[in-house]
XYZ file of C-alpha atoms in Angstrom:
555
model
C 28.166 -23.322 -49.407
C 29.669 -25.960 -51.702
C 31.487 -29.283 -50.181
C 34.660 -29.864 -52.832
C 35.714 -32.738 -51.136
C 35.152 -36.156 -49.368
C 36.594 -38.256 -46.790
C 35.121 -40.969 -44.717
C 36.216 -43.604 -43.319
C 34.691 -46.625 -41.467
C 31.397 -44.676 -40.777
C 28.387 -47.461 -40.620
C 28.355 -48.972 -43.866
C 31.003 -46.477 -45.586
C 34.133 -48.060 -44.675
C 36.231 -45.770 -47.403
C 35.036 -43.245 -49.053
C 37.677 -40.490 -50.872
C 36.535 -38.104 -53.571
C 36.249 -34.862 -54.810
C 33.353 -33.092 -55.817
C 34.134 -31.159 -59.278
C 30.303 -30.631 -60.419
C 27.427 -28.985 -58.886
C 25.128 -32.355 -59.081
C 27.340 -35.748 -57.702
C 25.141 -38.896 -57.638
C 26.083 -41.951 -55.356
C 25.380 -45.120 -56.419
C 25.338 -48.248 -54.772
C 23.499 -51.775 -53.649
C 21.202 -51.660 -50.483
C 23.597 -51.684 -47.471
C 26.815 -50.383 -49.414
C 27.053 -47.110 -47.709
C 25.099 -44.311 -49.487
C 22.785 -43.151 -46.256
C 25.870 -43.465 -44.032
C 27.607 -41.293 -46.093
C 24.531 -39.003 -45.733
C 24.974 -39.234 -42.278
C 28.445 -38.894 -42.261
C 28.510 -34.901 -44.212
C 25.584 -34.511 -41.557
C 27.175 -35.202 -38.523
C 30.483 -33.605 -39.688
C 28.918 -30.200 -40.574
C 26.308 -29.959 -37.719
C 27.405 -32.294 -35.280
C 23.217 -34.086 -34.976
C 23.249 -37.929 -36.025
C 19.421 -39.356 -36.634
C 20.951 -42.755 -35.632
C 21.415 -42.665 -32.371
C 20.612 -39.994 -29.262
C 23.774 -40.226 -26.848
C 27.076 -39.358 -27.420
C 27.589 -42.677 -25.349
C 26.487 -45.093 -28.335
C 28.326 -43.127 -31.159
C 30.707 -46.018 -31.047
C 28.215 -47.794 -32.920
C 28.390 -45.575 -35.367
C 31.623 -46.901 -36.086
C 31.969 -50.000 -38.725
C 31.920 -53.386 -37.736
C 35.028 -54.477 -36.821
C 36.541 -50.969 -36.407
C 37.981 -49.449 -33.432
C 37.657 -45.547 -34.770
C 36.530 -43.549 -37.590
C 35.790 -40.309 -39.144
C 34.148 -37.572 -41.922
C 36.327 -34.939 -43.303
C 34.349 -32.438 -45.049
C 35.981 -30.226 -47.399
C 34.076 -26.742 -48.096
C 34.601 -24.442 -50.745
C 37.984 -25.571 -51.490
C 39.702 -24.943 -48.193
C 37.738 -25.072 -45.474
C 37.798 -28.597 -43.606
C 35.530 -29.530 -40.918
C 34.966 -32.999 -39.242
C 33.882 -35.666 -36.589
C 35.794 -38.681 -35.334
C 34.341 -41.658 -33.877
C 33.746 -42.662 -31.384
C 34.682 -39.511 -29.227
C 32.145 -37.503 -31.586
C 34.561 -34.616 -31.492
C 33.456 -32.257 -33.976
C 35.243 -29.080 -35.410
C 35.417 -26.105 -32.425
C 32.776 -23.693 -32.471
C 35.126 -20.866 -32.734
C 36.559 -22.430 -36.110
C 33.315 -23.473 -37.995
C 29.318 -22.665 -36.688
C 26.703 -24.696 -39.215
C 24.083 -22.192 -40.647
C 20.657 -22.840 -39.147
C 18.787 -23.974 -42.354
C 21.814 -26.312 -42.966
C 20.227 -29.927 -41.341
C 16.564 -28.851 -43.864
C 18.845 -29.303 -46.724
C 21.000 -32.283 -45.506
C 17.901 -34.310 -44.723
C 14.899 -33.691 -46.771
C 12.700 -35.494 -45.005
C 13.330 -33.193 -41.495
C 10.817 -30.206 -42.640
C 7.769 -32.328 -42.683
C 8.929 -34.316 -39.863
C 8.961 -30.951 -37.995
C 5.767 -30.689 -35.601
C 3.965 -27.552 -36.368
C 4.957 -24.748 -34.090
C 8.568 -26.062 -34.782
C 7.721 -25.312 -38.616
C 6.405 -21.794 -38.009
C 9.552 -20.939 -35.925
C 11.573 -22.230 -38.490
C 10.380 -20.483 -41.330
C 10.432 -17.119 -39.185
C 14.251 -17.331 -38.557
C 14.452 -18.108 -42.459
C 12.277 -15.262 -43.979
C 14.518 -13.230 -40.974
C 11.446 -12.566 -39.386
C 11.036 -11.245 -35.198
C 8.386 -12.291 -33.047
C 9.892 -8.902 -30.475
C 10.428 -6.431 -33.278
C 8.580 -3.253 -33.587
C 6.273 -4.433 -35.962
C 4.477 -7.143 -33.803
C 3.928 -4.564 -31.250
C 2.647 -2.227 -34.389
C 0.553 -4.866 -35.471
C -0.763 -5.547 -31.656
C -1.928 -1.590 -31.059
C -3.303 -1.841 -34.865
C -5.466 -4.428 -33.193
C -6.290 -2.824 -30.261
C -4.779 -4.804 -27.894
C -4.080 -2.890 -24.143
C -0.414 -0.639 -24.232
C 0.084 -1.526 -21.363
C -0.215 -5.297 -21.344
C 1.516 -5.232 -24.858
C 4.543 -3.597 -23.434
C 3.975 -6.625 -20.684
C 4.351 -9.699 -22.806
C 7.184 -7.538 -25.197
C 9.609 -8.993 -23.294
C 8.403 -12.848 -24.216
C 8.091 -12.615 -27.480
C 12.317 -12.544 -27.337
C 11.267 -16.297 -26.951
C 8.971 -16.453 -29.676
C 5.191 -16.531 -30.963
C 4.400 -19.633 -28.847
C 6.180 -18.479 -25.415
C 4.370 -15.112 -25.667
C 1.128 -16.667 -26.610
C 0.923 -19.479 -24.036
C 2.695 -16.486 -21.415
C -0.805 -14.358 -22.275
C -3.093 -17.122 -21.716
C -1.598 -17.886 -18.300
C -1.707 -14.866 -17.178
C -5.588 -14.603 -18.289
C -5.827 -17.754 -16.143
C -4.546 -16.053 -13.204
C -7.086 -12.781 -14.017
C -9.699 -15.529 -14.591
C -8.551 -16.590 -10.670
C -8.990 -13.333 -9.628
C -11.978 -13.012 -10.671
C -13.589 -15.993 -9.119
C -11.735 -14.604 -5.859
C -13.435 -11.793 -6.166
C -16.528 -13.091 -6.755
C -16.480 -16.255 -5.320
C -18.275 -18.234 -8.385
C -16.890 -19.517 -11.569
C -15.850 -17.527 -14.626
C -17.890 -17.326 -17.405
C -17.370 -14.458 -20.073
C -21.014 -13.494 -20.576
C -21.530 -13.600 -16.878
C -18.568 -11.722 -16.488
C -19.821 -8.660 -18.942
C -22.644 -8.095 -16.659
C -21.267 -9.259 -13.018
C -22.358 -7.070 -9.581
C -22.126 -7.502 -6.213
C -25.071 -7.504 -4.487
C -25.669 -4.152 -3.221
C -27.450 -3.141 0.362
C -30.084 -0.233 0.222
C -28.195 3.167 1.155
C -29.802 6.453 2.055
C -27.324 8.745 2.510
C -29.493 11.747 3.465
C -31.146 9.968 5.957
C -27.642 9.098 7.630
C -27.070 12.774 7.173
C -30.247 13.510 8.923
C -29.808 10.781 11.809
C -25.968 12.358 12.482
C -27.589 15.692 12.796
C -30.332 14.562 15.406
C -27.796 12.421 17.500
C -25.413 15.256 17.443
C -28.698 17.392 18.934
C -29.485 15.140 21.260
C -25.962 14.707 22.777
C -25.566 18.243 23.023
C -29.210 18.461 24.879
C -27.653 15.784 27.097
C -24.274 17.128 28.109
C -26.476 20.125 28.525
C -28.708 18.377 31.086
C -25.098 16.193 32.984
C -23.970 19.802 33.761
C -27.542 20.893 34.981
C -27.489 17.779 37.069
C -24.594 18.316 38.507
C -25.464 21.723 39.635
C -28.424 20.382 41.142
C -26.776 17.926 42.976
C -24.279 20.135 44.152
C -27.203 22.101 45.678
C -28.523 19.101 47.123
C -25.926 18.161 48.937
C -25.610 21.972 50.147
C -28.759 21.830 51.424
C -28.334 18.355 53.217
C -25.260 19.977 54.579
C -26.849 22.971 55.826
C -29.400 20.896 56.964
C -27.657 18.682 59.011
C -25.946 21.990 60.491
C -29.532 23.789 60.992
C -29.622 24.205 64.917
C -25.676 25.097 65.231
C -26.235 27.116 62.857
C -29.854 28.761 65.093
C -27.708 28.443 68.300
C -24.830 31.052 66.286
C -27.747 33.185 65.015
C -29.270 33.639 68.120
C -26.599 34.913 69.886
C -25.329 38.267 67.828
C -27.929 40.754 69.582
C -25.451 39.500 72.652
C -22.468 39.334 70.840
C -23.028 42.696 69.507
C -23.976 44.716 72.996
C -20.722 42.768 74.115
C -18.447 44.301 71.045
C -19.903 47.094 72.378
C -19.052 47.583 75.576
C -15.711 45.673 75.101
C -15.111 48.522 72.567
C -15.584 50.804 75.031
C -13.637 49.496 77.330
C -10.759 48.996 74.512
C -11.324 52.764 73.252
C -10.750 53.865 77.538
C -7.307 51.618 77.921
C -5.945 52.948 74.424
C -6.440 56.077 75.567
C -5.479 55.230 79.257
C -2.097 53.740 77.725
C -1.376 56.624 75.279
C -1.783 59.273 78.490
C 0.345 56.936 80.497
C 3.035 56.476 78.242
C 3.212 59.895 77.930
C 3.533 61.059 81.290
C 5.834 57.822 81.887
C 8.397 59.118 79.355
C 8.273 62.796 79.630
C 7.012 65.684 77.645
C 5.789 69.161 77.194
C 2.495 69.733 77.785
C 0.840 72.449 75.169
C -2.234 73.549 74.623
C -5.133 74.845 75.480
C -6.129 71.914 77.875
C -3.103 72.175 79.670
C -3.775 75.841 80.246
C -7.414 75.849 81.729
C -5.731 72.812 83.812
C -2.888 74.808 85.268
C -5.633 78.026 85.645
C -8.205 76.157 87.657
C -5.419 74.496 90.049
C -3.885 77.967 90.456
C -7.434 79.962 91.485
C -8.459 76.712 94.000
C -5.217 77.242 95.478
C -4.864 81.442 95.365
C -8.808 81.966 95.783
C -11.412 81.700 98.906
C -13.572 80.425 96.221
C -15.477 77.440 96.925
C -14.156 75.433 93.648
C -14.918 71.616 95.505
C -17.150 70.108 92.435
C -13.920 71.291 89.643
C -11.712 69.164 92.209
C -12.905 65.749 90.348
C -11.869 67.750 86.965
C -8.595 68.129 88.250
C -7.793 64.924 88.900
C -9.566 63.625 85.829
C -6.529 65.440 84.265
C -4.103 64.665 86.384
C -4.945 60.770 86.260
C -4.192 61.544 82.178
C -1.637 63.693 81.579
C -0.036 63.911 85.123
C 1.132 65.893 87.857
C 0.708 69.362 87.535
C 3.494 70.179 89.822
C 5.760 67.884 88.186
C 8.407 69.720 85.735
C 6.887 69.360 82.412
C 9.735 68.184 80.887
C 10.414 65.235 83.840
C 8.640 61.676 83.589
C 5.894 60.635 85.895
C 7.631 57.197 87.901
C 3.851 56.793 88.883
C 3.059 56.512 85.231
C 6.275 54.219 84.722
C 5.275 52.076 87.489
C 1.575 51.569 85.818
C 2.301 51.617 82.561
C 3.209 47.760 81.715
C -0.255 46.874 83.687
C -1.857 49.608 81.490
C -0.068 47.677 78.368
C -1.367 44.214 79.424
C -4.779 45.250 80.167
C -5.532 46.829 76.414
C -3.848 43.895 74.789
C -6.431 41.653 76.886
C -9.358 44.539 75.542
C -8.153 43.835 71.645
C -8.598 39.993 72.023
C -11.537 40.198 73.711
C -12.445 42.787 70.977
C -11.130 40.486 68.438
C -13.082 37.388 69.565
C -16.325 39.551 69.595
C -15.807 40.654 66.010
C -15.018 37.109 65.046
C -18.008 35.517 66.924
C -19.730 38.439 65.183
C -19.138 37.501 61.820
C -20.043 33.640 62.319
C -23.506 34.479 63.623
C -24.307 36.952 60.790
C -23.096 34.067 58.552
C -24.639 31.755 59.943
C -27.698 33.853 60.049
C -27.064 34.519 56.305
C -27.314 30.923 55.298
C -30.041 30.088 57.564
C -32.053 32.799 55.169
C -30.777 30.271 52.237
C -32.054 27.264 54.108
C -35.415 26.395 52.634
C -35.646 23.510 55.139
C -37.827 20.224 53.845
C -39.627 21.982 50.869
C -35.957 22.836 49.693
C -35.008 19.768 49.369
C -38.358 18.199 48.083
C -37.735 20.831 45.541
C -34.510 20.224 44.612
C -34.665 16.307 44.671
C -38.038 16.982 42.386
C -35.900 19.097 39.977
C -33.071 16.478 39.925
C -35.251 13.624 39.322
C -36.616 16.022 36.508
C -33.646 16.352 34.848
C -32.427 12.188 35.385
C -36.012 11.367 33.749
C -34.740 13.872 30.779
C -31.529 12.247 30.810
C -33.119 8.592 30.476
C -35.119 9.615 27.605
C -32.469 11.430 25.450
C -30.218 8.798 25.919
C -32.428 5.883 25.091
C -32.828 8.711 21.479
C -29.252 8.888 21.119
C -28.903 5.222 21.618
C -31.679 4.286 18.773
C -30.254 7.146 16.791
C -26.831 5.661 16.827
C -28.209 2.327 16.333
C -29.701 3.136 13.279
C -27.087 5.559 11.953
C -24.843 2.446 12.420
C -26.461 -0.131 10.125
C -26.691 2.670 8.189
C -23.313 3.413 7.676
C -22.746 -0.716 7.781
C -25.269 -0.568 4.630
C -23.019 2.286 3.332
C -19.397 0.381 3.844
C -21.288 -2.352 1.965
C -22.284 -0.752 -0.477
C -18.684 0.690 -1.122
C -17.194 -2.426 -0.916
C -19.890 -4.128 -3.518
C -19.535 -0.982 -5.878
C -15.370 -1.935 -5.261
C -15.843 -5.626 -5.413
C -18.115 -5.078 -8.598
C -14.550 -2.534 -9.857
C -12.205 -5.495 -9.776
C -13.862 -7.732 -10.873
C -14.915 -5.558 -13.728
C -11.237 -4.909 -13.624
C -10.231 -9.091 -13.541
C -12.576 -9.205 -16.282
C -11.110 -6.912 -18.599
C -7.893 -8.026 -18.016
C -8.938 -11.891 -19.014
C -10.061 -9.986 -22.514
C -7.207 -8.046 -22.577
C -4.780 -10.644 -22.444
C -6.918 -13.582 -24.785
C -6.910 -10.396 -26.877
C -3.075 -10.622 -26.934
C -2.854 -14.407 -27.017
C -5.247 -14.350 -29.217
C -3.437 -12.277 -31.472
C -0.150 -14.018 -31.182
C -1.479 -17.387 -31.694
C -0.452 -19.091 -35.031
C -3.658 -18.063 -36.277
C -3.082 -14.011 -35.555
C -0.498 -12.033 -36.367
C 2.146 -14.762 -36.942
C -0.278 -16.105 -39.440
C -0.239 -12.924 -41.064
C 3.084 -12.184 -40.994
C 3.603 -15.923 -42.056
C 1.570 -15.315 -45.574
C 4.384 -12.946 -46.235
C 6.679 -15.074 -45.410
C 5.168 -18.443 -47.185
C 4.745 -16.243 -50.322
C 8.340 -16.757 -51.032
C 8.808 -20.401 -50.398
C 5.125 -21.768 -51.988
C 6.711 -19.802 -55.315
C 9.916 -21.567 -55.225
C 7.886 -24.497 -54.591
C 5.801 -23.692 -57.525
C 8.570 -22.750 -59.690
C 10.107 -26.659 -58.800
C 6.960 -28.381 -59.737
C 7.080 -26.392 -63.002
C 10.422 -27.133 -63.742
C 10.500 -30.611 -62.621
C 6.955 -31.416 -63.978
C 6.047 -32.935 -60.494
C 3.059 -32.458 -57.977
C 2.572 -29.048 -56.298
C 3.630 -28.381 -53.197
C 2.819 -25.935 -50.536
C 3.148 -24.930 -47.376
C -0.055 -23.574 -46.306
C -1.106 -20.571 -43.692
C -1.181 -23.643 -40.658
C 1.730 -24.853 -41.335
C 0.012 -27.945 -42.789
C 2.374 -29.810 -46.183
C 0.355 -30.728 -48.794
C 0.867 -32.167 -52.567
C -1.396 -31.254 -55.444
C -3.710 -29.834 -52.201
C -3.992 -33.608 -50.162
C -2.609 -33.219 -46.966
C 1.326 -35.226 -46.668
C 0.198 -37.937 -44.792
C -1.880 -39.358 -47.729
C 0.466 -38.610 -50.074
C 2.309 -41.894 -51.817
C 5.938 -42.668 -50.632
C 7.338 -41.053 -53.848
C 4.889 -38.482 -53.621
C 6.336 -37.267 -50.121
C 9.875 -38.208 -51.679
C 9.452 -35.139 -54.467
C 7.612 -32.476 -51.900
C 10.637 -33.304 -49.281
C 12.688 -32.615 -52.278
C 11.270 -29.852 -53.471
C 11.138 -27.891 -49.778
C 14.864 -28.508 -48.788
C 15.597 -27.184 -52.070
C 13.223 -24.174 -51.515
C 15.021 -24.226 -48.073
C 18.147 -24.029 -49.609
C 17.411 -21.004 -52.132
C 16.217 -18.734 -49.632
C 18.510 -19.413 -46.654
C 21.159 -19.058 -50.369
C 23.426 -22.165 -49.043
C 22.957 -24.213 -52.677
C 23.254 -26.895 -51.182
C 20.855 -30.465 -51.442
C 21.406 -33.834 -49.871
C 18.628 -36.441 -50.857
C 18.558 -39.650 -50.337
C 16.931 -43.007 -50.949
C 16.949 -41.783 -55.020
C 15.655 -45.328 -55.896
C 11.565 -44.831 -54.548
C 11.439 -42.710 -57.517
C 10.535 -44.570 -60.811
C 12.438 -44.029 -64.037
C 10.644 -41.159 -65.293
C 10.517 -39.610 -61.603
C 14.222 -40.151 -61.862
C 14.524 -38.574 -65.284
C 12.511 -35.539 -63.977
C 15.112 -35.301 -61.101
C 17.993 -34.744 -62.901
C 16.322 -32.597 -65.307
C 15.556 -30.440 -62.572
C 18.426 -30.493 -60.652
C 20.745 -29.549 -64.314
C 18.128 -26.225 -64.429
C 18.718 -25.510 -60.951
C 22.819 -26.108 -61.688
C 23.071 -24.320 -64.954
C 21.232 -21.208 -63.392
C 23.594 -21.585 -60.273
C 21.015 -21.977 -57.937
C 22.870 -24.919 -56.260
C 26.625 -25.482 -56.296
C-alpha cells in the first residue's frame, strides 16, 4: 500500500493540509499543537474508519476544528485510489468500494500492539502469520497429545472462534462434568479423590439368593400341594356332615328294599299277567287266525268232551283257560271277539296302572340300594374325627410352610435389595468414574488450547518471523532489542515494556509496526510524536528508515 496523496481539511488542529507524497519516507514537521497527530488521525480514520479520540459517532463533531461547521481526509492510494471521511457525519468510503487490511491500524499507530491486552496479541499475530485455531493441524496436534476423539471433534466447532473461545468452552464444560460428578456423588470434587472414588457397596451373595429362590420355590410348591389336599379333605368333610345330617332318611330308605323288592315282585307278576292278558285280548278283539299247535290240542279236547261219553270235567278249566286267551272256539277264526273289544280298553288301563306301579318300585328300588350304598360310606363320628384330624393335619402343615416361605422371601428380598444396591453403587461408582474422566478429558483439551499449549507452540513458529525482523531493525537501526516473547509479553533488551524509558517504548513500538508492516507486506509506517527521540535516536531513525526505503521494504 502506498498513500500518494494528501488532503485534509479542518480536522482538529489540521485546518489545511494538501500534498503529495513523491518519496517513500515524508516527515511532518511542526510546533506542539500545529496539527501533526491530527493529521495522524486524520489518514487513520479515513482508511479504517476507528478514531482514538473519541468513542461515538455522536461526538465526531468535535473532531471538527474550532470554528468549523464540517470537514474531511481524502486519502489518495497508490496513485488512484481515493478513500475518505467527512465530518461530522463520519461517513467513510462504502465497504463495497474500499475494505482496510487487518494489520493496517498496527502500522498507523505504533503504539496499538503493546497497548493490545494479551489474548488480543496472540489472536492478532495468528491472523498475521495466517495461522487457524479450526484447521486440521490443531486437531493433529490435539490426537498427537492424546486428547479424547471424541471430545476433540466436540470443541472443533469453537475453535472457528478462536484459541480462547475453545479453551474457556473446554473448561466449562469440565465444570459441568465436575457438577456431575458431585451429583453423582454427592461430595465435592477433588481430582485425587476422584482417581480412587466408590460407592459404598452392600455385601451380596449371589449363591445364597440362588439357594433361597430354590427353597421358596420348594416350599410353595409343597404348599399348593397341601391347598389342593385341603380342599379335598374338606370336600369330604362336608360330605360326611351331609351324609350325616341325612343318616336316618337315609336308614328309613335302606330298610325298606327287602319290601320294596317282594313288592317289584309281585307287581311284576302282576304286570307280566296284564301284558299278556292285553296281547291275547287285542288279539281276539281284532281278529285273526289261530295256528298252531295250541290251537289244535284246544279245538281236539273241545271236540272229544263234546263227541265222547268220556268223563273229561277236570280239562273243562283248560278249556276255558284258553278260551279266556285266545277266544271262542266256535267263533270263525277269522271274526273278532266283541267280548274282547268290549274288555280290551279296561285290559289297556289296568297294565298301564301295573308299569307305574312297576316303575315306582324300580325307582324306590334304586334309592334304597343307594342309600344303602352310602350308608356303607358313612363312617359315622370316627369319620369325621378322622377327617377333621387329617384336615387340621394338613392346616398345621400349611402354617408352618408358609411362615418358611414367608422368612424365605424375606430374606431373599434384602437380598436382592443388597443386590440392586450393589448394581447401582458398581453404576454410581461407572459415572462417576465416567464424570471424572470427562473433567480430565476436557482440562486435557483446555489445557492444550490454552496460550500455553498448542497455540504457544504454534505461536514460536509464528514469533520466529517477527522477533527476526525485530532483530534485523535493532541491527540496522543500532537500537535496543525487541521481542515478542512465547506469552505474548514486549520486552526491550529483555526488561519487560512497562519499565522501559518513554523513548525506549517509542523505538520497540517502532520497530513492531514496522515488523507488522513487512509481514502483513503493506510498507506502510505512521509514527508519531518523532520529538521523544534525542538527536542521535533521531539520526538512527532516518538511517533506518533510508535502509528499509532503498531495499523497498516500505513505500
Amino acid at each position: 500500500m502506498k498513500i500518494t496523496a494528501l488532503n485534509v481539511q479542518n480536522f482538529l488542529g489540521a485546518r489545511k493540509i494538501e500534498c503529495r507524497l513523491t518519496k517513500p519516507v515524508t516527515i511532518f514537521a511542526g510546533k506542539n499543537g500545529s496539527g501533526k497527530s491530527s493529521l495522524q488521525e486524520s489518514i487513520r480514520m479515513a482508511l479504517t474508519g476507528e478514531s482514538v479520540r473519541v468513542g461515538l459517532k455522536k461526538e465526531y463533531a468535535q473532531l471538527v476544528s474550532d470554528g468549523e461547521k464540517s470537514g474531511f481526509a481524502e486519502i489518495e492510494l497508490d496513485g488512484s485510489k481515493h478513500v475518505f471521511v467527512t465530518l461530522p457525519d463520519g461517513k467513510c468510503t462504502p465497504a463495497a468500494e474500499y475494505v482496510a487490511p487487518a494489520a493496517l491500524p498496527y502500522v498507523l499507530d505504533a503504539q496499538r500492539f503493546a497497548s493490545m491486552p494479551l489474548p488480543d496479541r496472540r489472536t492478532f499475530l495468528f491472523g498475521l502469520m495466517g495461522l487457524s485455531a479450526g484447521g486440521a493441524e490443531v486437531k493433529k496436534r490435539l490426537l498427537e497429545r492424546k486428547c479424547d476423539p471424541q471430545y476433540v471433534e466436540v470443541i472443533m466447532p469453537m475453535l472457528r472462534a478462536g484459541f480462547d473461545v475453545a479453551c474457556k468452552e473446554a473448561q466449562g464444560k469440565a465444570r459441568d462434568e465436575k457438577t456431575t460428578w458431585r451429583s453423582i456423588t454427592s461430595e465435592t470434587y477433588g481430582e485425587k479423590k476422584a482417581d480412587t472414588w466408590s460407592a459404598e457397596k452392600p455385601e451380596f451373595d449371589a449363591e445364597k439368593l440362588t439357594d433361597l429362590e430354590v427353597i421358596a420355590a420348594a416350599t410353595s410348591a409343597t404348599i399348593a400341594d397341601l391347598n389342593q389336599k385341603l380342599g379335598v379333605a374338606l370336600f369330604d368333610q362336608k360330605r360326611i356332615a351331609d351324609s350325616a345330617s341325612r343318616l336316618e332318611g337315609l336308614r328309613e330308605k335302606a330298610g325298606k328294599i327287602a319290601r320294596i323288592t317282594e313288592k317289584l315282585k309281585v307287581d311284576q307278576a302282576e304286570l307280566d299277567g296284564w301284558t299278556y292278558k292285553v296281547e291275547m285280548t287285542r288279539k281276539h278283539a281284532t281278529g285273526g287266525k289261530r295256528v298252531g299247535l295250541v290251537h289244535d290240542l284246544a279245538r281236539a279236547l273241545k271236540f272229544v268232551s263234546e263227541n265222547y261219553a268220556y268223563d273229561l270235567h277236570e280239562h273243562v278249566f283248560v278249556l276255558q283257560r284258553y278260551e279266556a286267551e285266545h277266544g271262542n272256539l266256535d267263533l270263525d277264526e277269522s271274526s273278532s271277539d266283541p267280548d274282547a273289544a268290549a274288555k280290551l280298553p279296561d285290559y289297556e288301563k289296568s297294565l298301564a296302572l301295573t308299569q307305574r306301579m312297576v316303575e315306582n318300585d324300580r325307582r324306590d328300588l334304586a334309592e334304597s340300594e343307594a342309600a344303602t350304598k352310602e350308608l356303607a360310606n358313612i363312617d359315622g363320628s370316627e369319620g369325621t374325627a378322622r377327617q377333621d384330624a387329617a384336615i387340621a393335619s394338613i392346616r398345621t402343615m400349611l402354617a408352618t410352610h408358609s411362615e418358611r416361605l414367608v422368612a424365605t422371601n424375606k430374606d431373599a428380598q434384602a437380598l436382592r435389595v443388597a443386590d440392586a444396591a450393589a448394581k447401582r453403587a458398581d453404576l454410581c461408582t461407572a459415572n462417576a468414574m465416567g464424570a471424572h474422566k470427562a473433567v480430565a478429558a476436557w482440562l486435557q483439551i483446555a489445557d492444550a488450547l490454552s496460550p500455553e499449549g498448542i497455540p504457544g507452540e504454534m505461536l514460536a513458529a509464528a514469533l520466529e518471523p517477527i522477533n527476526d525482523r525485530l532483530q534485523r531493525s535493532a541491527t540496522d537501526a543500532e537500537w535496543l532489542r525487541a521481542e515478542v516473547g512465547a506469552d505474548m509479553s514486549v520486552t526491550g533488551d529483555s526488561r519487560p515494556y512497562a519499565l522501559l524509558s518513554e523513548s525506549e517504548r517509542w523505538r520497540v513500538d517502532a520497530m513492531l509496526a514496522e515488523a507488522v508492516s513487512y509481514l502483513s507486506k503493506l510498507g506502510i509506517v505512521v509514527l508519531d510524536r518523532f520529538d521523544c527521540l534525542d538527536l542521535q535516536g533521531r539520526m538512527d531513525l532516518l538511517a533506518w528508515l533510508e535502509l528499509l526505503a532503498d531495499e523497498g521494504e516500505i513505500q
